[in-house]
PDB file of C-alpha atoms in Angstrom:
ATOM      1  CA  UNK A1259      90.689 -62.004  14.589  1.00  0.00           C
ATOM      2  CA  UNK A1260      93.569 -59.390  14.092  1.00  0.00           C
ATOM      3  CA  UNK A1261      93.044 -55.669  13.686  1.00  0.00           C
ATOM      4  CA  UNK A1262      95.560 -54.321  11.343  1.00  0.00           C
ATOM      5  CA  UNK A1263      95.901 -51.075   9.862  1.00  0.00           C
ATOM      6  CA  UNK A1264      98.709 -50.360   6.955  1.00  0.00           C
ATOM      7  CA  UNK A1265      99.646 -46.793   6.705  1.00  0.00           C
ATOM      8  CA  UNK A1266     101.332 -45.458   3.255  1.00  0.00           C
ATOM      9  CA  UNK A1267      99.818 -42.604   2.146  1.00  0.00           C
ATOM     10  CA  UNK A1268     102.730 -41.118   0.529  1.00  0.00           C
ATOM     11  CA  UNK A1269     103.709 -44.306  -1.337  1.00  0.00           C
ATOM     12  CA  UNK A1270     103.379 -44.275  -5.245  1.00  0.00           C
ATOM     13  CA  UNK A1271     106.018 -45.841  -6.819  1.00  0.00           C
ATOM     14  CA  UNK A1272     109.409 -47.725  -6.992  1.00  0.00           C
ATOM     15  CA  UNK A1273     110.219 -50.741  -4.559  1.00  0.00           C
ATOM     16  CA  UNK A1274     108.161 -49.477  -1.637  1.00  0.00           C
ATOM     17  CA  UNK A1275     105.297 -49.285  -3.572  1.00  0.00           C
ATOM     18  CA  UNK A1276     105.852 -53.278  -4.275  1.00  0.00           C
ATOM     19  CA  UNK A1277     106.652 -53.594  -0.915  1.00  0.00           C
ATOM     20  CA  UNK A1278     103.123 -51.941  -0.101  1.00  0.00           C
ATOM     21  CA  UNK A1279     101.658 -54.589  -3.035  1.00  0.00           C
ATOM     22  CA  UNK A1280     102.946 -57.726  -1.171  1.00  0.00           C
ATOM     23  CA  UNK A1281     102.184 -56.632   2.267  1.00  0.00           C
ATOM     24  CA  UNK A1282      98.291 -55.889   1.008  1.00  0.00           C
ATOM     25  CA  UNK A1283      98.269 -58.991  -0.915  1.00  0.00           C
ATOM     26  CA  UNK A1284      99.274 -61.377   2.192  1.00  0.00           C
ATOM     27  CA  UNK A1285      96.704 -59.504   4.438  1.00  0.00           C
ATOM     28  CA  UNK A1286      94.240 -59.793   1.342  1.00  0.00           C
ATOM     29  CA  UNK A1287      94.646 -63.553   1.924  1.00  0.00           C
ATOM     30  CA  UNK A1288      94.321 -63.364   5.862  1.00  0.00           C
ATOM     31  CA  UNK A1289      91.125 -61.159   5.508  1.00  0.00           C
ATOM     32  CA  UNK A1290      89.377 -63.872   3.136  1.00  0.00           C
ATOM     33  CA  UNK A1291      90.333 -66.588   5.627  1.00  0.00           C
ATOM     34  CA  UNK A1292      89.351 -64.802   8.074  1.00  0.00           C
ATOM     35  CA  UNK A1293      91.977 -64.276  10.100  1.00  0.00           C
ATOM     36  CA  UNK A1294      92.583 -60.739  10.089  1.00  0.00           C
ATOM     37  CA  UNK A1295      90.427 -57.320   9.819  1.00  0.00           C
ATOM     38  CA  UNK A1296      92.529 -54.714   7.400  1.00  0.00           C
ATOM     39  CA  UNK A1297      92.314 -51.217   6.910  1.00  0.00           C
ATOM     40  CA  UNK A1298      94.799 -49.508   4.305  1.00  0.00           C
ATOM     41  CA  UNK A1299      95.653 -45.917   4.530  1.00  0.00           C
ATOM     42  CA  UNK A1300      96.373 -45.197   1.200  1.00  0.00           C
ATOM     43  CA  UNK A1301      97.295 -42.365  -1.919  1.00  0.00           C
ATOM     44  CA  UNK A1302      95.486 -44.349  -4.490  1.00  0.00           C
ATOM     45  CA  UNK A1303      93.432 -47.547  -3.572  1.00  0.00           C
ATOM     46  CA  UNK A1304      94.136 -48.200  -7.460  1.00  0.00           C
ATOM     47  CA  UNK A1305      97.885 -48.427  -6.977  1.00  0.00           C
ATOM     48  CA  UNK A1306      96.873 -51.704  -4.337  1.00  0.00           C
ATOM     49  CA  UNK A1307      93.536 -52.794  -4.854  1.00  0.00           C
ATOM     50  CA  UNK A1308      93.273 -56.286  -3.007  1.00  0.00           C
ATOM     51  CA  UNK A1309      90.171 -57.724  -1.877  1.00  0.00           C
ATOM     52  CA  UNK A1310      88.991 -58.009   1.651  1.00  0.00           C
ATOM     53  CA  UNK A1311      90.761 -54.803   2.454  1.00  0.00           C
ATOM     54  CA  UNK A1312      88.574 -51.529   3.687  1.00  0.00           C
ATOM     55  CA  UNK A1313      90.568 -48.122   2.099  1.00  0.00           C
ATOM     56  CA  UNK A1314      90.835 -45.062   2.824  1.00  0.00           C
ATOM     57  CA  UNK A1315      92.548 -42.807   0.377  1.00  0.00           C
ATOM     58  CA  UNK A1316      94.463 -39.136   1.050  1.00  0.00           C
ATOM     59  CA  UNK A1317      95.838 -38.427  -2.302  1.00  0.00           C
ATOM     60  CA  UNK A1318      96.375 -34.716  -1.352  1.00  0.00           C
ATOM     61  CA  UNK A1319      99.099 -36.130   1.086  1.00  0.00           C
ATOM     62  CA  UNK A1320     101.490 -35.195  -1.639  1.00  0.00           C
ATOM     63  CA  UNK A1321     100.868 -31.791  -1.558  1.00  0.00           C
ATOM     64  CA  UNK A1322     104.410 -30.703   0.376  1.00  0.00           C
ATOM     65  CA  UNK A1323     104.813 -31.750   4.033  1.00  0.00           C
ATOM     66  CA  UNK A1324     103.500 -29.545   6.113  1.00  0.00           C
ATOM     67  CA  UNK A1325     100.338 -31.895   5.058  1.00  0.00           C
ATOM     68  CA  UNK A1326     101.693 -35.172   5.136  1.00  0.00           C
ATOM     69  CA  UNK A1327     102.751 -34.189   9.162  1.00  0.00           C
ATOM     70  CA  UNK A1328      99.174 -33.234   9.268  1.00  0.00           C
ATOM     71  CA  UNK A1329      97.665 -36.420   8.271  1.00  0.00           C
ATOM     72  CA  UNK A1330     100.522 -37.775   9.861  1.00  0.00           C
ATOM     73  CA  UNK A1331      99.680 -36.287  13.399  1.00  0.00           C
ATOM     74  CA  UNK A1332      96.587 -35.089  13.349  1.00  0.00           C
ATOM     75  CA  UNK A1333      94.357 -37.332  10.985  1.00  0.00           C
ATOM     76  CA  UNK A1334      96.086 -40.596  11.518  1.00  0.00           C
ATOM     77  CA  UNK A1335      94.935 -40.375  15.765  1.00  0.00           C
ATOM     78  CA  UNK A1336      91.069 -39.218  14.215  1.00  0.00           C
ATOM     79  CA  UNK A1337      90.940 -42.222  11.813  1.00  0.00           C
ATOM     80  CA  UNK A1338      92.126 -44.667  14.474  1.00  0.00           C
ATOM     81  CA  UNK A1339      89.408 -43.260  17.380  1.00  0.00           C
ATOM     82  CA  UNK A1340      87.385 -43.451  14.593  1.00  0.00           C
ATOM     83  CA  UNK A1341      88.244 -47.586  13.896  1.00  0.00           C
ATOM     84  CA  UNK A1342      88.197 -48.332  17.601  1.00  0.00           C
ATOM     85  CA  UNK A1343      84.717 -46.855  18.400  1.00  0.00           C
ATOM     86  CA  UNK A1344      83.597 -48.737  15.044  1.00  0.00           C
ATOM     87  CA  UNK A1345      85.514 -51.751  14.709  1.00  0.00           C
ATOM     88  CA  UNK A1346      86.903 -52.604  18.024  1.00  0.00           C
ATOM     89  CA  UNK A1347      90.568 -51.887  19.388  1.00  0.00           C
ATOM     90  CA  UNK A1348      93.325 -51.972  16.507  1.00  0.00           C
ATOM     91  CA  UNK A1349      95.878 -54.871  17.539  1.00  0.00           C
ATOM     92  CA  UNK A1350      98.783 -53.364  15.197  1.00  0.00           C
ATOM     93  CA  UNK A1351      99.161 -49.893  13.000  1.00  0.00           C
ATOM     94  CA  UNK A1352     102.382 -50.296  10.656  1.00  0.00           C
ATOM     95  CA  UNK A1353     103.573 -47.762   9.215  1.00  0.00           C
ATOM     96  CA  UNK A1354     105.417 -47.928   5.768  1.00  0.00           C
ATOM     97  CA  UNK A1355     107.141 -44.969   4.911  1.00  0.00           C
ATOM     98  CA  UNK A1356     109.452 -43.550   8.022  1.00  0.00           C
ATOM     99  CA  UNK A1357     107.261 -41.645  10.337  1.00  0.00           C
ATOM    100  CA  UNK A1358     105.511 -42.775  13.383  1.00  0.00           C
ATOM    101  CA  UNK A1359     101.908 -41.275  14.109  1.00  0.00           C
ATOM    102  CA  UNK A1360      99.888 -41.072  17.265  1.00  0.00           C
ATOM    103  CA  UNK A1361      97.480 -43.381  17.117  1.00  0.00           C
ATOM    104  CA  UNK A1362      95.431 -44.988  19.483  1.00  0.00           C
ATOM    105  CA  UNK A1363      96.319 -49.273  18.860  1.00  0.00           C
ATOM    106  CA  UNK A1364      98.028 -51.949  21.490  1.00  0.00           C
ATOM    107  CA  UNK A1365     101.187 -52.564  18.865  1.00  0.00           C
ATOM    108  CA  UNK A1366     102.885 -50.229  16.215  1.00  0.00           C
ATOM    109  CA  UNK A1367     105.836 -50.507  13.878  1.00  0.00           C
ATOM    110  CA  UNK A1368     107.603 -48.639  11.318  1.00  0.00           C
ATOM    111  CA  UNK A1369     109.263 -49.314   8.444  1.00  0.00           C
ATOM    112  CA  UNK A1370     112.422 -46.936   7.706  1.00  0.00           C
ATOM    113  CA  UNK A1371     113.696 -46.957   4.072  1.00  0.00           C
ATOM    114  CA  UNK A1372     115.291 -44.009   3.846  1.00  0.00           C
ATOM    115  CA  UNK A1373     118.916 -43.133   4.859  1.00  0.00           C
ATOM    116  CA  UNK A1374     118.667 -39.117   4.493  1.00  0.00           C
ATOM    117  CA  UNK A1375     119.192 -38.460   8.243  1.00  0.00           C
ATOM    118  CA  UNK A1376     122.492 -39.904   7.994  1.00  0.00           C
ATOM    119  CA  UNK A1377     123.541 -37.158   4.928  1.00  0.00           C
ATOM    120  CA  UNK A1378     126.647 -34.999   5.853  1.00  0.00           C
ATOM    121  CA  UNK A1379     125.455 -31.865   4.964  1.00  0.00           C
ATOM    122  CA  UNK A1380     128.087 -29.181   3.831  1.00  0.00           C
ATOM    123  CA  UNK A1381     126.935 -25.478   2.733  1.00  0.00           C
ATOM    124  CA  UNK A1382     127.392 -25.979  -0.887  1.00  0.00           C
ATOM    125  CA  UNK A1383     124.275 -28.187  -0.824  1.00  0.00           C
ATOM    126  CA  UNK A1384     121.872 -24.859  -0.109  1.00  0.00           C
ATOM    127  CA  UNK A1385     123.588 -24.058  -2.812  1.00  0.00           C
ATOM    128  CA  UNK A1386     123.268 -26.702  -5.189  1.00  0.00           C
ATOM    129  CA  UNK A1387     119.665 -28.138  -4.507  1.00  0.00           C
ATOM    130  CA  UNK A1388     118.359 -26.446  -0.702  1.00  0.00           C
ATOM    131  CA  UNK A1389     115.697 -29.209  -1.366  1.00  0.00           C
ATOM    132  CA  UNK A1390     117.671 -31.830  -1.014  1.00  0.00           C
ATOM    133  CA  UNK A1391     119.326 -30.732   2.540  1.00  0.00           C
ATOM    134  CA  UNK A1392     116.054 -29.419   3.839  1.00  0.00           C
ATOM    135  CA  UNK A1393     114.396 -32.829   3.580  1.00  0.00           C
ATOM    136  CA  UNK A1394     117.437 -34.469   5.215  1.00  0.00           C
ATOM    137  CA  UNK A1395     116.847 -31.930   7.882  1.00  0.00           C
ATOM    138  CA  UNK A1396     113.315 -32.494   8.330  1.00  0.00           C
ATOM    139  CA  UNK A1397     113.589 -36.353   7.972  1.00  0.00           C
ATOM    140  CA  UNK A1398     116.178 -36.630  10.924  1.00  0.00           C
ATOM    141  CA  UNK A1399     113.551 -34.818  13.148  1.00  0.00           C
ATOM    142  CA  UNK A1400     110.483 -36.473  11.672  1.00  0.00           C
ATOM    143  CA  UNK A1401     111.987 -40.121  12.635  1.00  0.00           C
ATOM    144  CA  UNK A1402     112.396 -39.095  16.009  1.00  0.00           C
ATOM    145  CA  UNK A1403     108.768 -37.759  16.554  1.00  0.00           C
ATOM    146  CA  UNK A1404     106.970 -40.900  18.025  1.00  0.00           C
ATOM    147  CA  UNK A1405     109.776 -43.215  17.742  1.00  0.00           C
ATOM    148  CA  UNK A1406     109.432 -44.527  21.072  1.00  0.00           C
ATOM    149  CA  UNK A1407     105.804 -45.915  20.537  1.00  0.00           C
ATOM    150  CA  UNK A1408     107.240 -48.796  17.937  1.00  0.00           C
ATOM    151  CA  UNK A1409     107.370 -52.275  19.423  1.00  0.00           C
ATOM    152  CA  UNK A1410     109.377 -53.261  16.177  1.00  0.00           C
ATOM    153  CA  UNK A1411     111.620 -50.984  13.010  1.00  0.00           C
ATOM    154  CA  UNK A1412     111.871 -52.422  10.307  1.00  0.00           C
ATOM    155  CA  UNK A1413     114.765 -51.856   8.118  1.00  0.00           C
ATOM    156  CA  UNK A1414     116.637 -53.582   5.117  1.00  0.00           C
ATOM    157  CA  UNK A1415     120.296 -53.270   5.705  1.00  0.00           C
ATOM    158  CA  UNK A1416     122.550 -54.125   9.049  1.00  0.00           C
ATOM    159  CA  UNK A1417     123.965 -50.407   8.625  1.00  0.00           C
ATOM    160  CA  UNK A1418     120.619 -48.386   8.476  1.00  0.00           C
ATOM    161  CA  UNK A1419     119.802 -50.632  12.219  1.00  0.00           C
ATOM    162  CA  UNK A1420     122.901 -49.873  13.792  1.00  0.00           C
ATOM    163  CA  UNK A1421     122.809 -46.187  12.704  1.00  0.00           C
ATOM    164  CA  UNK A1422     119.206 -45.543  13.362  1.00  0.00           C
ATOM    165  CA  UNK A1423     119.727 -47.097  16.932  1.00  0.00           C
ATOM    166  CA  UNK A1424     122.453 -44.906  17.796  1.00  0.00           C
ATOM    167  CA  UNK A1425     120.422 -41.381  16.334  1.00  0.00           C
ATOM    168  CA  UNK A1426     117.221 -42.755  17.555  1.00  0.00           C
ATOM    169  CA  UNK A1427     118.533 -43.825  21.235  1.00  0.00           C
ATOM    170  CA  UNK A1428     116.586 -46.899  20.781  1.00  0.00           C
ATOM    171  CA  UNK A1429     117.386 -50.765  21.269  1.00  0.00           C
ATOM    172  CA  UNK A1430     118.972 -52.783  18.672  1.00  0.00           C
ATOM    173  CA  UNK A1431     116.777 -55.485  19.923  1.00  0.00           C
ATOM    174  CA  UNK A1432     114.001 -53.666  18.360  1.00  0.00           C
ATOM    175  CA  UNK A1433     115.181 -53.473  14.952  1.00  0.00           C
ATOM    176  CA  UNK A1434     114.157 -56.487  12.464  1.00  0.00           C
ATOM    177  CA  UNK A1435     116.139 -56.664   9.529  1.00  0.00           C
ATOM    178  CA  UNK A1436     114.700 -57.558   6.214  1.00  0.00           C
ATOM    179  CA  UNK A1437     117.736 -58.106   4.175  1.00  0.00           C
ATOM    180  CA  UNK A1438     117.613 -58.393   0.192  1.00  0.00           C
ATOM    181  CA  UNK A1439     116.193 -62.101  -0.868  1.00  0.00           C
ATOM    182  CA  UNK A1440     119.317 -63.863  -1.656  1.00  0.00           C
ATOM    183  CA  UNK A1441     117.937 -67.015  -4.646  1.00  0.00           C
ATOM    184  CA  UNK A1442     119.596 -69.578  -6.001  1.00  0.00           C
ATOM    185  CA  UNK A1443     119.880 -68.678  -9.494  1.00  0.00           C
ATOM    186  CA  UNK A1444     120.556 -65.105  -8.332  1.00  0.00           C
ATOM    187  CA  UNK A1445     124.362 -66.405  -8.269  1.00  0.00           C
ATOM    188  CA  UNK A1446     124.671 -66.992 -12.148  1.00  0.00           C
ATOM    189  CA  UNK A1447     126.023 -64.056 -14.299  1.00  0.00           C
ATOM    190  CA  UNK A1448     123.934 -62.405 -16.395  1.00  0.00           C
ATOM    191  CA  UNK A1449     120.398 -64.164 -15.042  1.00  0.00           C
ATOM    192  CA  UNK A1450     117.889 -62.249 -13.180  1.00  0.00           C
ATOM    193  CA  UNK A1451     114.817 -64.309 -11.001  1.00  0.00           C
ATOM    194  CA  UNK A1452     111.705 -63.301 -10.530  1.00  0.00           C
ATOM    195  CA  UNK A1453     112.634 -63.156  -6.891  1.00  0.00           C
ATOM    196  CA  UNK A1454     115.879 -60.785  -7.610  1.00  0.00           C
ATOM    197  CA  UNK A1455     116.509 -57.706  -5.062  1.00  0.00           C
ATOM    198  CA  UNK A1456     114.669 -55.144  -6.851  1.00  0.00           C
ATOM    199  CA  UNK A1457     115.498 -51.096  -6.858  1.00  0.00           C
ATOM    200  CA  UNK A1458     113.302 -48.540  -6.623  1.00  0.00           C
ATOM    201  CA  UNK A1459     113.139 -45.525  -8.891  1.00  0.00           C
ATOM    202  CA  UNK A1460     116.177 -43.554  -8.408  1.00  0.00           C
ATOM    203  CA  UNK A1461     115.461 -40.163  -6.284  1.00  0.00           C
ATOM    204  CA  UNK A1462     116.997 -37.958  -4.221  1.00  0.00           C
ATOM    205  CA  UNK A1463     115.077 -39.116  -1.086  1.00  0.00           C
ATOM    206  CA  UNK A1464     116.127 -42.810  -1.583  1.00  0.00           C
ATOM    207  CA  UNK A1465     119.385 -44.242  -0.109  1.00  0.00           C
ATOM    208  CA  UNK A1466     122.251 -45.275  -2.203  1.00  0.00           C
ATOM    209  CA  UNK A1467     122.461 -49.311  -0.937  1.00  0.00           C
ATOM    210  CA  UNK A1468     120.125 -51.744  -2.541  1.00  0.00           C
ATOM    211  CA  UNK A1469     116.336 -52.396  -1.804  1.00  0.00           C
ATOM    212  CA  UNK A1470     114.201 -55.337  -2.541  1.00  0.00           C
ATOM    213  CA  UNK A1471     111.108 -56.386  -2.136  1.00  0.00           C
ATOM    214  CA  UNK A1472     109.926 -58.244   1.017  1.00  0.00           C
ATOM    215  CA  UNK A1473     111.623 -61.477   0.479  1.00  0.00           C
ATOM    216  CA  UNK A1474     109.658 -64.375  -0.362  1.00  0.00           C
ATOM    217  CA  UNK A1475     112.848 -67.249  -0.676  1.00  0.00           C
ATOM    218  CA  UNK A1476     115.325 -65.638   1.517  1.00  0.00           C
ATOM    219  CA  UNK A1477     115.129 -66.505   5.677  1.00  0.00           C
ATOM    220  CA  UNK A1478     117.377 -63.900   6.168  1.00  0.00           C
ATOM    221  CA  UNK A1479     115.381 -61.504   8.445  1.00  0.00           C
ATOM    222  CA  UNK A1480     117.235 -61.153  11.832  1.00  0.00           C
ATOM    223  CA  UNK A1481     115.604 -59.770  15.235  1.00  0.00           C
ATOM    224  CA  UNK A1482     114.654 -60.590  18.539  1.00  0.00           C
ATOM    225  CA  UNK A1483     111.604 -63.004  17.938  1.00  0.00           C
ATOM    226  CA  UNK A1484     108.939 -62.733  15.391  1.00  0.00           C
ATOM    227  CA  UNK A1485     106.965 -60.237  14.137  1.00  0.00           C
ATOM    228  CA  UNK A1486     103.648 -61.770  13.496  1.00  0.00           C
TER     229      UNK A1486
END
């Protein structure tokens, strides 16, 4: 039986937070078959609540980032001693919103959905919103921290790979890319499926190219083997 743990403590809303639904849901069905052993690190356990999943919430990971690299860096290795010495050895720890913790399991991954390290920052920016430039700051270091430790990234677009493997110094072979489902019916004007790329809430943090959720008619995920 697999050992997986499912970080995404900051996640709330907008397409990741579906993309944190399906991925609990599928492991919802492995853990009642019996084929896997889940543990979601959570804000809410009411924003995913799946059965056959153990949670563990940290809604005060919201509360700026000095404590979300905390629980990032800090809690994250505690909680994963802590599901080794009780559980057994954790087989993979994917992470869903950018950042790569210390923790003690034989795989990780990461999923990066954001494109602020890539934002040309000018001085009028401080000006405008220093927010905004700040977290572009910080997220360009905080994808770096622990990047190394990933057997797979996870992106959504060709672009964000190629870019992130050039700022990151790591392999393109590495990378899987989840592109936007691409359905049938999706080609008619003025029709929208129930499998359609979906956005999320527009925010500063977010990039400007199209998400979607995890694709569930497309076959268009590329990488070097599977990521099972």
């Amino acid at each position: 039986m697999r050992r997986i743990v499912v970080s995404g403590i900051n996640i709330r809303k907008g397409g990741t937070l579906t993309i944190l639904r399906d991925c609990l849901r599928y492991l919802s069905g492995e853990a009642q078959a019996g084929r896997a052993e889940v543990t979601a690190l959570v804000h809410r356990r009411e924003l995913c609540d799946y059965p056959g999943i153990d949670y563990i919430e940290m809604p005060d990971s919201i509360q700026g980032w000095l404590r979300r690299l905390r629980h990032e860096y800090i809690t994250m290795h505690r909680i994963s001693q802590e599901i080794t010495e009780r559980k057994g050895p954790i087989d993979l720890w994917l992470s869903l919103h950018d950042t790569t913790p210390r923790v003690e399991a034989r795989r990780q991954a990461v999923y990066c959905q954001t494109s602020f390290p890539f934002m040309k920052i000018k001085a009028r920016d401080f000006r405008m919103d220093p927010k905004i430039p700040i977290f572009a700051l910080l997220t360009r270091f905080a994808y770096q921290i622990n990047v190394g430790r990933n057997s797979r990234l996870i992106v959504q677009q060709r672009w964000l790979k190629e870019g992130l493997s050039r700022l990151l110094g790591v392999d393109r072979d590495k990378f899987i890319v989840n592109e936007p489902p691409q359905c049938p019916d999706s080609r008619h004007a003025g029709s929208r499926s129930r499998h359609s790329s979906t956005s999320p809430l527009p925010t500063a943090t977010k990039t400007s190219k199209p998400y979607a959720e995890p694709p569930r008619c497309s076959k268009r995920s590329s990488g070097k083997g599977d990521f099972k």
